[in-house]
PDB file of C-alpha atoms in Angstrom:
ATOM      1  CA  UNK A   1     -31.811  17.930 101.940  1.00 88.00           C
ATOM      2  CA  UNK A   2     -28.601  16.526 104.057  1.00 96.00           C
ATOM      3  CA  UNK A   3     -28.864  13.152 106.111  1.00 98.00           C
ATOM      4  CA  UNK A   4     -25.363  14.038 106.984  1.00 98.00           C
ATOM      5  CA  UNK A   5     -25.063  16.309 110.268  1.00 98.00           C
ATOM      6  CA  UNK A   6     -21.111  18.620 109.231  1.00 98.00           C
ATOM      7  CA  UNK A   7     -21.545  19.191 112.863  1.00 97.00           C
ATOM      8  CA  UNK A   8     -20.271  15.647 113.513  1.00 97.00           C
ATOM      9  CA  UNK A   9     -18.510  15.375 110.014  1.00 98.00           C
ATOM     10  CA  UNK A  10     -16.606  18.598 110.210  1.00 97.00           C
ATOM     11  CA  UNK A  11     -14.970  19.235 106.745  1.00 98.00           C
ATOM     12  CA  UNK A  12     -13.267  22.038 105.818  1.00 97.00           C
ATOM     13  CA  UNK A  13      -9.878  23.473 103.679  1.00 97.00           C
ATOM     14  CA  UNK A  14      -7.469  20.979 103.299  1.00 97.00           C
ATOM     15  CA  UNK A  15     -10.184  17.483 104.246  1.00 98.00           C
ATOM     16  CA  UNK A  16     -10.218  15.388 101.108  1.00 98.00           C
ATOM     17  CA  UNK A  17     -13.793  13.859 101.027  1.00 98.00           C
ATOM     18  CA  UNK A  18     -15.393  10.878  99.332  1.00 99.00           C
ATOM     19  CA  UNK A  19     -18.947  10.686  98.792  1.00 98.00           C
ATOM     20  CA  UNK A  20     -19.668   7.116  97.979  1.00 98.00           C
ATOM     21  CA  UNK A  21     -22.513   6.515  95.989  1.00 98.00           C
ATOM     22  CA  UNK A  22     -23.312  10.435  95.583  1.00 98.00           C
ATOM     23  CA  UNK A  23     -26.423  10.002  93.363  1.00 96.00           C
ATOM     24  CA  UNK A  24     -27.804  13.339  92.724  1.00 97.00           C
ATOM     25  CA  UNK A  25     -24.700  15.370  94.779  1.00 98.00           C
ATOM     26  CA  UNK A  26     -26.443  16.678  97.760  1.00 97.00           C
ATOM     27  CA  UNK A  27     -23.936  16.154 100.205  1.00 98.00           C
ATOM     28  CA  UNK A  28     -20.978  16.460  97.852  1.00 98.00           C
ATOM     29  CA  UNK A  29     -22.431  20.315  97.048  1.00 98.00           C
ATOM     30  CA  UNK A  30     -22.199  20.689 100.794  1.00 98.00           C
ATOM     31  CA  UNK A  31     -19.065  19.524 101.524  1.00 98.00           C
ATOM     32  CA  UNK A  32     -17.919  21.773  98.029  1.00 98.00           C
ATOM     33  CA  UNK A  33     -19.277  24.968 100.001  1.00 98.00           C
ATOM     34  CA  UNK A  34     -17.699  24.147 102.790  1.00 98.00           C
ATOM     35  CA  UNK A  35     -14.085  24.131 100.487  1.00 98.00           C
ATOM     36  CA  UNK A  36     -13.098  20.627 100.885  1.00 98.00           C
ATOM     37  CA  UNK A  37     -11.606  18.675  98.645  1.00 98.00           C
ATOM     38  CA  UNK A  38     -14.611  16.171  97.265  1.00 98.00           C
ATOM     39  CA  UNK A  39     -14.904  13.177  95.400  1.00 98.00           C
ATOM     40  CA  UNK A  40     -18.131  12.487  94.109  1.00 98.00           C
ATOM     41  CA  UNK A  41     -18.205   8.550  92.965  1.00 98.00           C
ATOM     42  CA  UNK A  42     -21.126   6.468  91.581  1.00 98.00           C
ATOM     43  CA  UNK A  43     -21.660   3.675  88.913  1.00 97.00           C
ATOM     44  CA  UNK A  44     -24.296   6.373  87.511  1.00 97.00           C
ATOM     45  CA  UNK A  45     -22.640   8.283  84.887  1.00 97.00           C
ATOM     46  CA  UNK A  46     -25.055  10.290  84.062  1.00 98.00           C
ATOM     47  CA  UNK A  47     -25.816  11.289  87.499  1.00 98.00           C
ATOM     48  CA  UNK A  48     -22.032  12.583  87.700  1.00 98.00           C
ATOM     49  CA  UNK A  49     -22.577  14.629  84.510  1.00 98.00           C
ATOM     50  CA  UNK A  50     -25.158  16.383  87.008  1.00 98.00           C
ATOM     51  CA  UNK A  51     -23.264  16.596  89.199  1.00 98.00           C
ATOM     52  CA  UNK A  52     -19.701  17.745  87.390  1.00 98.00           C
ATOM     53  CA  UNK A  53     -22.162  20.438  86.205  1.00 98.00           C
ATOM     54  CA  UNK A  54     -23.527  21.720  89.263  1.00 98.00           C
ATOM     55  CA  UNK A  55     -19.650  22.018  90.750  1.00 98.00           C
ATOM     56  CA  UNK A  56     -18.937  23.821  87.464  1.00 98.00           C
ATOM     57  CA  UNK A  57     -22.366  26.216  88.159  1.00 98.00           C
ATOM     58  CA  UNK A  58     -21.464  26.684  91.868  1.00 98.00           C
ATOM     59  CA  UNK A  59     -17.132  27.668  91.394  1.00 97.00           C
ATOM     60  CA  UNK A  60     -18.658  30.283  88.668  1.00 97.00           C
ATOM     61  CA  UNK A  61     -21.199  31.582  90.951  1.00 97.00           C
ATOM     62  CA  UNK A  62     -18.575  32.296  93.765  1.00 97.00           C
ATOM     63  CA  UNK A  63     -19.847  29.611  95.855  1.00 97.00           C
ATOM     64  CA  UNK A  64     -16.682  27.601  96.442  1.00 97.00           C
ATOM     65  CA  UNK A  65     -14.051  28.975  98.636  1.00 97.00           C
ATOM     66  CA  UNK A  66     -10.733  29.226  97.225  1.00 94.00           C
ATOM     67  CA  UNK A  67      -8.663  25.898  97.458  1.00 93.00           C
ATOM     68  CA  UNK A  68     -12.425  23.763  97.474  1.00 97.00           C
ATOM     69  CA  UNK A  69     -11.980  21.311  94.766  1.00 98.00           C
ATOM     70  CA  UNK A  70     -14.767  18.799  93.639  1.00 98.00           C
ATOM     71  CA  UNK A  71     -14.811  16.049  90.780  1.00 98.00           C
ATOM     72  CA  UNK A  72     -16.651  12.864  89.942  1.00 98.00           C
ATOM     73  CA  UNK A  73     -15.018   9.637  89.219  1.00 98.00           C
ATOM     74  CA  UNK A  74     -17.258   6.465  88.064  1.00 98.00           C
ATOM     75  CA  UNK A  75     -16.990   2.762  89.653  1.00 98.00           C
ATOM     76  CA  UNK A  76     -18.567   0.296  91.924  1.00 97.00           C
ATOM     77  CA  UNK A  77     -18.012   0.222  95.857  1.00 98.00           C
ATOM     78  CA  UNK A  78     -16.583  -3.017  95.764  1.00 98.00           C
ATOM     79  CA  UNK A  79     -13.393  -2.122  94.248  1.00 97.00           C
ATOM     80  CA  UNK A  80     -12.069   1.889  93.974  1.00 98.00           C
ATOM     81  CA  UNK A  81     -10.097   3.550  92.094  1.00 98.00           C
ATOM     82  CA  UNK A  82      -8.596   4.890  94.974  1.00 98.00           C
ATOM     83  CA  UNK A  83      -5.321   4.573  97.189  1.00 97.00           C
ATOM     84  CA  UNK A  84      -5.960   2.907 100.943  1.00 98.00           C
ATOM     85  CA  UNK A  85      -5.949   6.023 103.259  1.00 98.00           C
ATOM     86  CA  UNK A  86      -6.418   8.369 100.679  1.00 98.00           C
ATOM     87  CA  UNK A  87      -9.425  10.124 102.116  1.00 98.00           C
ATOM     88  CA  UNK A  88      -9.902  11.758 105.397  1.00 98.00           C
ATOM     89  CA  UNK A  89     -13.835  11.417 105.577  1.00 98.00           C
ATOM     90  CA  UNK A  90     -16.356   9.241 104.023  1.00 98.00           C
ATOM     91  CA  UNK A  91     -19.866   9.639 103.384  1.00 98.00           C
ATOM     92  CA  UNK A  92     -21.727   6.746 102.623  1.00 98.00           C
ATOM     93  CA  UNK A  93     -25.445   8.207 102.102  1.00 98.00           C
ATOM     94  CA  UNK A  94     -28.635   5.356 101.498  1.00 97.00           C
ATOM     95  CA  UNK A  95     -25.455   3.208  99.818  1.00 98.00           C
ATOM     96  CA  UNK A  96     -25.316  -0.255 101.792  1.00 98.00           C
ATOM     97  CA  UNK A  97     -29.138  -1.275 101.982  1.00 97.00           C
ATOM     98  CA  UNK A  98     -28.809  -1.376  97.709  1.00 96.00           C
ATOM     99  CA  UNK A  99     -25.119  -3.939  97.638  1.00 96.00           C
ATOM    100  CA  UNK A 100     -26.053  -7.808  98.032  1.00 95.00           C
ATOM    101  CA  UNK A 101     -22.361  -8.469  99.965  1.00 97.00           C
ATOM    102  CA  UNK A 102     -22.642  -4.957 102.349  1.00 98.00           C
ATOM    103  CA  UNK A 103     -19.378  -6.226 104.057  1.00 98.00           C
ATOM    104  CA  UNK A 104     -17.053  -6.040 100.913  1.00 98.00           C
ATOM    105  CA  UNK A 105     -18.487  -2.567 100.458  1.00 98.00           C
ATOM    106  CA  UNK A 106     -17.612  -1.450 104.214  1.00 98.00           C
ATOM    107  CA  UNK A 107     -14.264  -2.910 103.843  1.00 98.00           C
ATOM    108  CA  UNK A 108     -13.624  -0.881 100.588  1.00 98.00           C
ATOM    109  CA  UNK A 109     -14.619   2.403 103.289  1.00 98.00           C
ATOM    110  CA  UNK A 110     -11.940   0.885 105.800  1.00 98.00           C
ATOM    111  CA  UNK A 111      -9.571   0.496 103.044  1.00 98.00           C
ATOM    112  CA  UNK A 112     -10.091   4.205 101.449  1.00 98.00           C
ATOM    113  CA  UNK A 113     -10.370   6.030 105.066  1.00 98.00           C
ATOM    114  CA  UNK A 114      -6.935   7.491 106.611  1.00 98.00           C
ATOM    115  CA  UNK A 115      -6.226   5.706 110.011  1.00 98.00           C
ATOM    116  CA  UNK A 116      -8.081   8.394 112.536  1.00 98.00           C
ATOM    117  CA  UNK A 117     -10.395   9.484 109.764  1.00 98.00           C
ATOM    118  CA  UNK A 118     -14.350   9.350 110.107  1.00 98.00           C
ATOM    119  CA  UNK A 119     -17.055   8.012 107.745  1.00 98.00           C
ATOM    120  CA  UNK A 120     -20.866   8.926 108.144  1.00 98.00           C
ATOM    121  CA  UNK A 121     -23.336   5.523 107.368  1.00 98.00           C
ATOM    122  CA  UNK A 122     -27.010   6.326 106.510  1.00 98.00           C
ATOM    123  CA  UNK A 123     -29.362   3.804 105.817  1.00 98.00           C
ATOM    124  CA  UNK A 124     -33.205   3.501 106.213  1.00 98.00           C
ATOM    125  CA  UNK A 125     -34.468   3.319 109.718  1.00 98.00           C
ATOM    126  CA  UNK A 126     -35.958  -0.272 110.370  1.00 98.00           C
ATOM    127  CA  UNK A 127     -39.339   0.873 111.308  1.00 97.00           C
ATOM    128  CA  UNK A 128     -40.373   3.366 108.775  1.00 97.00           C
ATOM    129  CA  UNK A 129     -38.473   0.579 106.424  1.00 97.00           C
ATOM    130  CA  UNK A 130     -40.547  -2.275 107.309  1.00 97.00           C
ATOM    131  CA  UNK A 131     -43.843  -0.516 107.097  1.00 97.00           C
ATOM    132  CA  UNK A 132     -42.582   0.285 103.249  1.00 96.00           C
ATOM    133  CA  UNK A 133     -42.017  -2.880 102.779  1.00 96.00           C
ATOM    134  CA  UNK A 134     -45.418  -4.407 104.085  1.00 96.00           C
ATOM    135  CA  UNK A 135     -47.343  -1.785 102.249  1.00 95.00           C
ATOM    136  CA  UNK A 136     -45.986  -2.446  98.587  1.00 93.00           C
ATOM    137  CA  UNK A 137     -44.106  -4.911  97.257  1.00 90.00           C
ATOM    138  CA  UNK A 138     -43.090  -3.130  94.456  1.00 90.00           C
ATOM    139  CA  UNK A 139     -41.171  -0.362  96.678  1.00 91.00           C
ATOM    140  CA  UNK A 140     -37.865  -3.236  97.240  1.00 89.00           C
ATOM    141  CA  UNK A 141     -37.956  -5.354  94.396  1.00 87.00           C
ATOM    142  CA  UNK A 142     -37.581  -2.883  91.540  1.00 83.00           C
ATOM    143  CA  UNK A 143     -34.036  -3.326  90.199  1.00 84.00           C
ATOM    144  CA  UNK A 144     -31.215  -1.854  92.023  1.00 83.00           C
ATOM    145  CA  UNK A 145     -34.114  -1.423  94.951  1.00 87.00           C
ATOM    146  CA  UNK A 146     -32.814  -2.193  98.982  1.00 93.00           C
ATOM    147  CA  UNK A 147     -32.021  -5.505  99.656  1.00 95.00           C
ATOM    148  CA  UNK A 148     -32.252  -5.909 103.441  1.00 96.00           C
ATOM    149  CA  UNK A 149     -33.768  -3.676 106.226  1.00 97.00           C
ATOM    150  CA  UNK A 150     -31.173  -2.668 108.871  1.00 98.00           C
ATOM    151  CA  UNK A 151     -31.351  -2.952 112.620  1.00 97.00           C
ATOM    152  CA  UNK A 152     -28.852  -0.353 113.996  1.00 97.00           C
ATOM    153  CA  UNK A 153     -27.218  -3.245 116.164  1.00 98.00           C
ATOM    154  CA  UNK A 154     -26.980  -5.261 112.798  1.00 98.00           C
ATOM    155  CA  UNK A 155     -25.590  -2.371 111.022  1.00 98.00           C
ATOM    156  CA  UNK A 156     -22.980  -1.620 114.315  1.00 98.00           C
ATOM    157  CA  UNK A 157     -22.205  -4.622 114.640  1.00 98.00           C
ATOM    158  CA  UNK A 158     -20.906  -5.565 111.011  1.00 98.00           C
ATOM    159  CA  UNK A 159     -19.099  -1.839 110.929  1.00 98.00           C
ATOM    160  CA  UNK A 160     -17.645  -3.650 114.028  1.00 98.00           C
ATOM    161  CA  UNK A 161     -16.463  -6.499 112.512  1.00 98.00           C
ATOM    162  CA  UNK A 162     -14.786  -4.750 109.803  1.00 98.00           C
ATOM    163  CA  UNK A 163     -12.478  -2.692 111.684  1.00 98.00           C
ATOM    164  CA  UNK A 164     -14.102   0.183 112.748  1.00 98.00           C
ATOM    165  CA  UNK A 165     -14.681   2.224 116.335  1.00 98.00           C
ATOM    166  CA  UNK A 166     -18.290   3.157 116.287  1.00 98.00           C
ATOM    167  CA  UNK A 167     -19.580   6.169 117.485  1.00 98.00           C
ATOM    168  CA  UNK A 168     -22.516   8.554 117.878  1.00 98.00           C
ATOM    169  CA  UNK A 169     -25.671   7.717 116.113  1.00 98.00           C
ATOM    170  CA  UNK A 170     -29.018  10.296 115.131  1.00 98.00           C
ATOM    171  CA  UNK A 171     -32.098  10.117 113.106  1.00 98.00           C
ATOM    172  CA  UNK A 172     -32.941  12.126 110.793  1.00 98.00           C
ATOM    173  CA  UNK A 173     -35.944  13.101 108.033  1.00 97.00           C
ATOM    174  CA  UNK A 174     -38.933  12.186 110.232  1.00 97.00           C
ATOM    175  CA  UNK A 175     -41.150  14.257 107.719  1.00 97.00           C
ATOM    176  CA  UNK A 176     -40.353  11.876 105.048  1.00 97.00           C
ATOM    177  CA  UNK A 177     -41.932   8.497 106.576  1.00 97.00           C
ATOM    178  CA  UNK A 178     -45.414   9.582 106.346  1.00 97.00           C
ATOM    179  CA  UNK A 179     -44.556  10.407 102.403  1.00 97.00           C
ATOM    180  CA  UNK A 180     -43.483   7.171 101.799  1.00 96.00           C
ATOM    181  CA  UNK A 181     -45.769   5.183 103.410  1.00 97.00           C
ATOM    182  CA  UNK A 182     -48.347   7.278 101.291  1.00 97.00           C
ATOM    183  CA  UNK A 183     -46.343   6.351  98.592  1.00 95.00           C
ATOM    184  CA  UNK A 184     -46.399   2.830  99.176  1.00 95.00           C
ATOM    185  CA  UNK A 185     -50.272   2.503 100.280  1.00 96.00           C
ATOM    186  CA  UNK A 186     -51.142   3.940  96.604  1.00 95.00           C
ATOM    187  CA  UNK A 187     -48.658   2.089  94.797  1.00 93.00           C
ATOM    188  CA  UNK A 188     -45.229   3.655  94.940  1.00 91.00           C
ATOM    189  CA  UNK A 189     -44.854   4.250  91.160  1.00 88.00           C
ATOM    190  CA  UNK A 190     -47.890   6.272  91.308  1.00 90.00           C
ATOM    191  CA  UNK A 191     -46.453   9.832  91.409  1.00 86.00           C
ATOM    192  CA  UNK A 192     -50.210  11.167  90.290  1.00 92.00           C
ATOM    193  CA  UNK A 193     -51.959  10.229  93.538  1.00 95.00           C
ATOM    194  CA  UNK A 194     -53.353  13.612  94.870  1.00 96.00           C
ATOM    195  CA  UNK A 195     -52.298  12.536  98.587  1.00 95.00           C
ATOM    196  CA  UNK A 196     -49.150  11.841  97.849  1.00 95.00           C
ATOM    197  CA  UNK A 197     -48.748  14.871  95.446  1.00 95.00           C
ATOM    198  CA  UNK A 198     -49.832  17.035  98.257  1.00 96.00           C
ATOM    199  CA  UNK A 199     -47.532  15.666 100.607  1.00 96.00           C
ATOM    200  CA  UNK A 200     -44.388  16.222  98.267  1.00 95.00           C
ATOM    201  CA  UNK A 201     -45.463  19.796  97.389  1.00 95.00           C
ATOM    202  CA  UNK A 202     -45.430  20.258 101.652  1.00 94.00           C
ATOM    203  CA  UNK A 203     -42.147  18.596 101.725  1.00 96.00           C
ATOM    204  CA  UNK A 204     -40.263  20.844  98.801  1.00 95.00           C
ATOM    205  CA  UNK A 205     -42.025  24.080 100.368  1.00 96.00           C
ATOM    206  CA  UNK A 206     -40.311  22.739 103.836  1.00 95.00           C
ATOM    207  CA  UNK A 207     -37.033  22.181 102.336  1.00 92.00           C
ATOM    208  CA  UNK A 208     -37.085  25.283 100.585  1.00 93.00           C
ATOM    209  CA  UNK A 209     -38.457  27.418 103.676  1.00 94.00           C
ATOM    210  CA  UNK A 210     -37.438  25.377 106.724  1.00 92.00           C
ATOM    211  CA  UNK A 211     -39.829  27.326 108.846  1.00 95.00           C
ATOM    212  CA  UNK A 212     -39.576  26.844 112.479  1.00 96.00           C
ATOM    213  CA  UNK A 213     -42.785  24.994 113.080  1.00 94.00           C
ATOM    214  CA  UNK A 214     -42.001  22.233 110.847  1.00 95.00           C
ATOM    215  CA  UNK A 215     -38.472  21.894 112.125  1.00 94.00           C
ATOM    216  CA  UNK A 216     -39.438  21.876 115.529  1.00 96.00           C
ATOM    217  CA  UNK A 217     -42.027  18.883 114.305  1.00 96.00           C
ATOM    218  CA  UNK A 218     -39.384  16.945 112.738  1.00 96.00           C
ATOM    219  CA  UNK A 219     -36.609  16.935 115.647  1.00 95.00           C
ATOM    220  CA  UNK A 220     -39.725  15.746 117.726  1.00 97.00           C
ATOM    221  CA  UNK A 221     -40.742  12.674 114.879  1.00 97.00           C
ATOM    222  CA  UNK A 222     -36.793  12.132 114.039  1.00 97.00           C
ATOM    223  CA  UNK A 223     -35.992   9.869 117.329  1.00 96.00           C
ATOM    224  CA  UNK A 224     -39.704   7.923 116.658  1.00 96.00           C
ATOM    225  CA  UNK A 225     -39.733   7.639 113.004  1.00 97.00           C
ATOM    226  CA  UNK A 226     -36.952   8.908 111.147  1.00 98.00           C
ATOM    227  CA  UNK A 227     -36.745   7.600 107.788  1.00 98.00           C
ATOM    228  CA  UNK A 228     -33.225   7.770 108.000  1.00 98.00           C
ATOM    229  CA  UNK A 229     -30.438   6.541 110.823  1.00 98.00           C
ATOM    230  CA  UNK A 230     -26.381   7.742 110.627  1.00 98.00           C
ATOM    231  CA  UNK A 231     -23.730   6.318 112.132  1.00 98.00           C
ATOM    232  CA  UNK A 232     -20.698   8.062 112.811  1.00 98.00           C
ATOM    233  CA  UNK A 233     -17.590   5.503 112.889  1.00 98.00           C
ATOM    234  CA  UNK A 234     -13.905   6.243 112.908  1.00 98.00           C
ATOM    235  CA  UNK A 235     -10.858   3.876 111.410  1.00 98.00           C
ATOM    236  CA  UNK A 236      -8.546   3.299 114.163  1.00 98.00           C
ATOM    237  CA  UNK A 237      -4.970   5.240 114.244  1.00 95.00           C
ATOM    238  CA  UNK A 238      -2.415   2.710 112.758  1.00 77.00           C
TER     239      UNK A 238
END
């Protein structure tokens, strides 16, 4: 499931990638079959075991093209490992809504990004966000849960202030609001539920299928409720 649209993110041979806060790897896998260069990076270690093992699975079953490199490195988004302009895109997927001082964090992505290079900034959508957070307490006060709700002028304008030219904006995963908000209304740690179970089983088959119906319904809810919002920005050319 990719928040990211490669459309606007175009990566390809020879685009060294970092995907900030990678969690689980979906975008990272993407950017992999694609035959970038990746970096997958999280304070998760085990997380990057997954994912180390998935790049491992997917350059043995032919699914890398040759010169696609991926690898994980472990550390916190206020202070990489990394060289200032050593990567040509950024993806910072459902990263900034979890870090207390957000700004340190974007200036780290300044710092990292090549002068002319592009980042892509999802966080949650403000609407279907707010309604999680009204329905069950429980859903942003678990540890390492979101810390503020973005408005997309909030989140512009602090990309803004740290240097960046901001771009093109989209929502995305306008299936997924209804889950959560399920989720929430029968407490969100309840993964028993039979509503909510139901739901989830109708998002995996979607995910897995992608018939047209149900993509036609989401590109219809995405603008309205998408549980997701990216931001395309761009670091300036020195």
């Amino acid at each position: 499931m990719l928040t990211v649209d490669f459309d606007r993110l175009p990566v390809g041979p020879g685009t060294r990638v970092l995907d900030l806060g990678c969690g689980g790897g979906r975008h990272a896998f993407e950017v992999l079959r694609r035959g970038a260069d990746v970096v997958a990076f999280d304070m998760d270690q085990t997380e990057l075991d997954n994912v180390a093992a998935m790049f491992a699975a997917m350059d043995k079953a032919g699914e890398v093209p040759p010169g696609g490199t991926g690898e994980t490195v472990q550390g916190t988004a206020l202070d990489m490992p990394f060289d200032e302009g050593g990567f040509d895109r950024v993806i910072a997927a459902e990263v900034l809504e979890h870090i207390p001082d957000d700004m340190a964090a974007m200036a780290e992505i300044f710092r990292v990004l090549r002068p002319g290079g592009t980042a892509a900034i999802t966080v949650p959508s403000f609407l279907p966000e707010r309604i999680c957070w009204a329905l069950d307490e429980d859903y942003h006060t678990a540890p390492g849960g979101h810390v503020r709700i973005y408005t997309l002028a909030e989140l512009s304008a602090k990309l803004k202030a740290t240097g960046f030219v901001v771009g093109p904006h989209h929502h995305a995963h306008g299936l997924h609001a209804p889950y959560w908000w399920i989720k929430c209304a029968v407490g969100v740690n309840n993964d028993d539920h039979p509503i909510a179970k139901a739901y989830h089983e109708l998002l995996v088959w979607d995910i897995m299928k992608r018939p047209a119906a149900t993509r036609i319904a989401e590109a219809l809810l995405n603008p309205v409720i998408g549980k997701s919002v990216v931001l395309y920005v761009r670091k300036p050319e020195a």
